[in-house]
Amino acid sequence: MSPIHPKQTARKEIYSGKIFQMVEDELEHEGRSFARVTVLHPGAAVFLPLDEDNNLLLVRQYRHPIGQMLLEAPAGTLEPNEEPLTCAKREIQEEVGMSAATWTPLGTLYPAPGFCSELQHLFLARDLTPAPDAEQDEDEFIEVVPLSIGEVEEKIHSGEICDAKTIALYYRYLQYI
Ligand SMILES: [Mg+2]
């Protein structure tokens, strides 16, 4: 079977929230119609802060959908029409308590294209300085975890780092250096 690109014939909103919408689309191909539920997401910035001792600054936080603490690259959701780099610069202050003078784009990722339109914009953040005045979002409780390259590798191999964007961004970083 070769892949097809069906035509969208209708859209119905199922849910509209603060961060994303959910829609049910009607698709059609050669007289057959079928429905797909999609999460419409504004996109995100994901970044690896690298400090002067060559540590990558990851964050540990509770992820309610899976009921677990995860160790991840810091990230934030884009505001409407926000540039990804603007978002990354805000989030590195909020989540890591730092600002970065040097930002390097490391491409983009689709984390869940089966049901979600989210596009993640990846960056390496270097030349860090403390930015202690930043306030965390009131519903985010985040611990910053500095890890050497070797420790990140070990935690990916052991499965402790199991967040897809973090593993993919780390791979992009290895290709870059
Ligand atoms: Mg975040």
mmCIF file of N, CA and C in Angstrom, residues 21-81:
data_model
loop_
_atom_site.group_PDB
_atom_site.id
_atom_site.type_symbol
_atom_site.label_atom_id
_atom_site.label_comp_id
_atom_site.label_asym_id
_atom_site.label_seq_id
_atom_site.Cartn_x
_atom_site.Cartn_y
_atom_site.Cartn_z
ATOM 1 N N GLN A 21 -5.666 23.526 21.388
ATOM 2 C CA GLN A 21 -7.031 23.162 20.999
ATOM 3 C C GLN A 21 -7.039 21.720 20.515
ATOM 4 N N MET A 22 -8.210 21.128 20.589
ATOM 5 C CA MET A 22 -8.386 19.801 20.010
ATOM 6 C C MET A 22 -9.504 19.891 18.978
ATOM 7 N N VAL A 23 -9.254 19.331 17.790
ATOM 8 C CA VAL A 23 -10.252 19.382 16.719
ATOM 9 C C VAL A 23 -10.490 17.979 16.183
ATOM 10 N N GLU A 24 -11.687 17.774 15.648
ATOM 11 C CA GLU A 24 -11.955 16.545 14.913
ATOM 12 C C GLU A 24 -12.131 16.923 13.451
ATOM 13 N N ASP A 25 -11.251 16.401 12.605
ATOM 14 C CA ASP A 25 -11.294 16.704 11.177
ATOM 15 C C ASP A 25 -11.934 15.550 10.425
ATOM 16 N N GLU A 26 -12.647 15.919 9.383
ATOM 17 C CA GLU A 26 -13.233 14.948 8.460
ATOM 18 C C GLU A 26 -12.313 14.902 7.238
ATOM 19 N N LEU A 27 -11.821 13.707 6.903
ATOM 20 C CA LEU A 27 -10.922 13.562 5.760
ATOM 21 C C LEU A 27 -11.577 12.665 4.716
ATOM 22 N N GLU A 28 -11.151 12.852 3.459
ATOM 23 C CA GLU A 28 -11.773 12.079 2.385
ATOM 24 C C GLU A 28 -10.715 11.618 1.388
ATOM 25 N N HIS A 29 -10.846 10.378 0.948
ATOM 26 C CA HIS A 29 -9.962 9.885 -0.106
ATOM 27 C C HIS A 29 -10.711 8.858 -0.944
ATOM 28 N N GLU A 30 -10.801 9.126 -2.258
ATOM 29 C CA GLU A 30 -11.475 8.230 -3.213
ATOM 30 C C GLU A 30 -12.847 7.785 -2.705
ATOM 31 N N GLY A 31 -13.626 8.778 -2.256
ATOM 32 C CA GLY A 31 -15.000 8.498 -1.845
ATOM 33 C C GLY A 31 -15.155 7.963 -0.440
ATOM 34 N N ARG A 32 -14.023 7.633 0.220
ATOM 35 C CA ARG A 32 -14.114 7.153 1.601
ATOM 36 C C ARG A 32 -13.849 8.316 2.541
ATOM 37 N N SER A 33 -14.626 8.416 3.598
ATOM 38 C CA SER A 33 -14.326 9.496 4.545
ATOM 39 C C SER A 33 -14.034 8.899 5.922
ATOM 40 N N PHE A 34 -13.230 9.612 6.651
ATOM 41 C CA PHE A 34 -12.867 9.155 7.980
ATOM 42 C C PHE A 34 -12.482 10.358 8.828
ATOM 43 N N ALA A 35 -12.454 10.161 10.143
ATOM 44 C CA ALA A 35 -12.220 11.268 11.077
ATOM 45 C C ALA A 35 -10.851 11.114 11.743
ATOM 46 N N ARG A 36 -10.253 12.246 12.057
ATOM 47 C CA ARG A 36 -9.010 12.252 12.834
ATOM 48 C C ARG A 36 -9.099 13.329 13.913
ATOM 49 N N VAL A 37 -8.765 12.961 15.144
ATOM 50 C CA VAL A 37 -8.716 13.937 16.232
ATOM 51 C C VAL A 37 -7.281 14.441 16.344
ATOM 52 N N THR A 38 -7.131 15.760 16.375
ATOM 53 C CA THR A 38 -5.802 16.375 16.371
ATOM 54 C C THR A 38 -5.699 17.411 17.478
ATOM 55 N N VAL A 39 -4.563 17.433 18.144
ATOM 56 C CA VAL A 39 -4.245 18.506 19.086
ATOM 57 C C VAL A 39 -3.495 19.595 18.305
ATOM 58 N N LEU A 40 -4.042 20.804 18.281
ATOM 59 C CA LEU A 40 -3.371 21.936 17.633
ATOM 60 C C LEU A 40 -2.551 22.667 18.685
ATOM 61 N N HIS A 41 -1.255 22.652 18.487
ATOM 62 C CA HIS A 41 -0.317 23.143 19.513
ATOM 63 C C HIS A 41 0.490 24.307 18.937
ATOM 64 N N PRO A 42 0.755 25.358 19.712
ATOM 65 C CA PRO A 42 1.466 26.523 19.178
ATOM 66 C C PRO A 42 2.957 26.292 18.936
ATOM 67 N N GLY A 43 3.506 25.177 19.381
ATOM 68 C CA GLY A 43 4.931 24.915 19.214
ATOM 69 C C GLY A 43 5.693 25.229 20.494
ATOM 70 N N ALA A 44 6.955 24.859 20.496
ATOM 71 C CA ALA A 44 7.744 25.009 21.720
ATOM 72 C C ALA A 44 9.206 25.281 21.373
ATOM 73 N N ALA A 45 9.909 25.838 22.346
ATOM 74 C CA ALA A 45 11.365 25.968 22.257
ATOM 75 C C ALA A 45 11.965 25.007 23.275
ATOM 76 N N VAL A 46 12.976 24.254 22.855
ATOM 77 C CA VAL A 46 13.659 23.283 23.719
ATOM 78 C C VAL A 46 15.149 23.574 23.603
ATOM 79 N N PHE A 47 15.849 23.588 24.711
ATOM 80 C CA PHE A 47 17.258 23.994 24.612
ATOM 81 C C PHE A 47 18.132 23.253 25.611
ATOM 82 N N LEU A 48 19.416 23.159 25.239
ATOM 83 C CA LEU A 48 20.429 22.549 26.108
ATOM 84 C C LEU A 48 21.349 23.649 26.583
ATOM 85 N N PRO A 49 21.258 24.051 27.854
ATOM 86 C CA PRO A 49 22.231 25.014 28.378
ATOM 87 C C PRO A 49 23.537 24.285 28.711
ATOM 88 N N LEU A 50 24.646 24.829 28.190
ATOM 89 C CA LEU A 50 25.971 24.245 28.417
ATOM 90 C C LEU A 50 26.782 25.253 29.217
ATOM 91 N N ASP A 51 27.222 24.851 30.421
ATOM 92 C CA ASP A 51 27.932 25.833 31.248
ATOM 93 C C ASP A 51 29.444 25.792 30.983
ATOM 94 N N GLU A 52 30.193 26.643 31.692
ATOM 95 C CA GLU A 52 31.623 26.786 31.387
ATOM 96 C C GLU A 52 32.430 25.560 31.807
ATOM 97 N N ASP A 53 31.856 24.696 32.669
ATOM 98 C CA ASP A 53 32.529 23.442 33.038
ATOM 99 C C ASP A 53 32.105 22.286 32.130
ATOM 100 N N ASN A 54 31.444 22.598 31.002
ATOM 101 C CA ASN A 54 30.949 21.578 30.066
ATOM 102 C C ASN A 54 29.870 20.684 30.653
ATOM 103 N N ASN A 55 29.108 21.219 31.606
ATOM 104 C CA ASN A 55 27.931 20.495 32.089
ATOM 105 C C ASN A 55 26.702 20.931 31.298
ATOM 106 N N LEU A 56 25.842 19.968 31.006
ATOM 107 C CA LEU A 56 24.540 20.282 30.422
ATOM 108 C C LEU A 56 23.555 20.437 31.579
ATOM 109 N N LEU A 57 22.786 21.516 31.559
ATOM 110 C CA LEU A 57 21.855 21.790 32.663
ATOM 111 C C LEU A 57 20.472 21.257 32.279
ATOM 112 N N LEU A 58 20.139 20.094 32.815
ATOM 113 C CA LEU A 58 18.804 19.530 32.584
ATOM 114 C C LEU A 58 17.899 19.928 33.740
ATOM 115 N N VAL A 59 16.615 19.650 33.592
ATOM 116 C CA VAL A 59 15.661 19.958 34.670
ATOM 117 C C VAL A 59 14.862 18.707 35.013
ATOM 118 N N ARG A 60 14.584 18.574 36.319
ATOM 119 C CA ARG A 60 13.744 17.468 36.768
ATOM 120 C C ARG A 60 12.400 18.054 37.195
ATOM 121 N N GLN A 61 11.328 17.460 36.680
ATOM 122 C CA GLN A 61 10.002 17.974 37.040
ATOM 123 C C GLN A 61 8.967 16.856 36.957
ATOM 124 N N TYR A 62 7.865 17.087 37.667
ATOM 125 C CA TYR A 62 6.764 16.118 37.665
ATOM 126 C C TYR A 62 5.949 16.269 36.392
ATOM 127 N N ARG A 63 5.723 15.158 35.699
ATOM 128 C CA ARG A 63 4.904 15.160 34.483
ATOM 129 C C ARG A 63 3.624 14.395 34.774
ATOM 130 N N HIS A 64 2.554 15.132 34.975
ATOM 131 C CA HIS A 64 1.316 14.509 35.426
ATOM 132 C C HIS A 64 0.743 13.456 34.467
ATOM 133 N N PRO A 65 0.768 13.661 33.125
ATOM 134 C CA PRO A 65 0.174 12.633 32.247
ATOM 135 C C PRO A 65 0.763 11.239 32.453
ATOM 136 N N ILE A 66 2.039 11.162 32.873
ATOM 137 C CA ILE A 66 2.649 9.851 33.093
ATOM 138 C C ILE A 66 2.895 9.575 34.581
ATOM 139 N N GLY A 67 2.555 10.529 35.439
ATOM 140 C CA GLY A 67 2.668 10.316 36.879
ATOM 141 C C GLY A 67 4.090 10.095 37.357
ATOM 142 N N GLN A 68 5.067 10.717 36.683
ATOM 143 C CA GLN A 68 6.472 10.484 37.029
ATOM 144 C C GLN A 68 7.262 11.784 37.005
ATOM 145 N N MET A 69 8.394 11.768 37.750
ATOM 146 C CA MET A 69 9.386 12.823 37.608
ATOM 147 C C MET A 69 10.237 12.496 36.390
ATOM 148 N N LEU A 70 10.466 13.465 35.542
ATOM 149 C CA LEU A 70 11.322 13.236 34.369
ATOM 150 C C LEU A 70 12.491 14.208 34.371
ATOM 151 N N LEU A 71 13.599 13.712 33.845
ATOM 152 C CA LEU A 71 14.794 14.528 33.650
ATOM 153 C C LEU A 71 14.799 14.928 32.172
ATOM 154 N N GLU A 72 14.766 16.237 31.918
ATOM 155 C CA GLU A 72 14.542 16.712 30.551
ATOM 156 C C GLU A 72 15.405 17.927 30.226
ATOM 157 N N ALA A 73 15.549 18.187 28.942
ATOM 158 C CA ALA A 73 16.044 19.496 28.522
ATOM 159 C C ALA A 73 14.980 20.526 28.871
ATOM 160 N N PRO A 74 15.376 21.709 29.348
ATOM 161 C CA PRO A 74 14.376 22.735 29.626
ATOM 162 C C PRO A 74 13.651 23.152 28.343
ATOM 163 N N ALA A 75 12.400 23.559 28.499
ATOM 164 C CA ALA A 75 11.561 23.853 27.332
ATOM 165 C C ALA A 75 10.401 24.733 27.741
ATOM 166 N N GLY A 76 9.820 25.382 26.755
ATOM 167 C CA GLY A 76 8.626 26.176 27.027
ATOM 168 C C GLY A 76 7.743 26.264 25.800
ATOM 169 N N THR A 77 6.468 26.485 26.032
ATOM 170 C CA THR A 77 5.505 26.617 24.940
ATOM 171 C C THR A 77 5.531 28.042 24.399
ATOM 172 N N LEU A 78 5.460 28.181 23.078
ATOM 173 C CA LEU A 78 5.451 29.498 22.447
ATOM 174 C C LEU A 78 4.154 30.239 22.774
ATOM 175 N N GLU A 79 4.265 31.530 23.065
ATOM 176 C CA GLU A 79 3.086 32.404 23.128
ATOM 177 C C GLU A 79 2.597 32.607 21.685
ATOM 178 N N PRO A 80 1.358 33.063 21.505
ATOM 179 C CA PRO A 80 0.865 33.287 20.141
ATOM 180 C C PRO A 80 1.810 34.197 19.350
ATOM 181 N N ASN A 81 2.208 33.754 18.168
ATOM 182 C CA ASN A 81 3.094 34.509 17.252
ATOM 183 C C ASN A 81 4.481 34.811 17.828
#
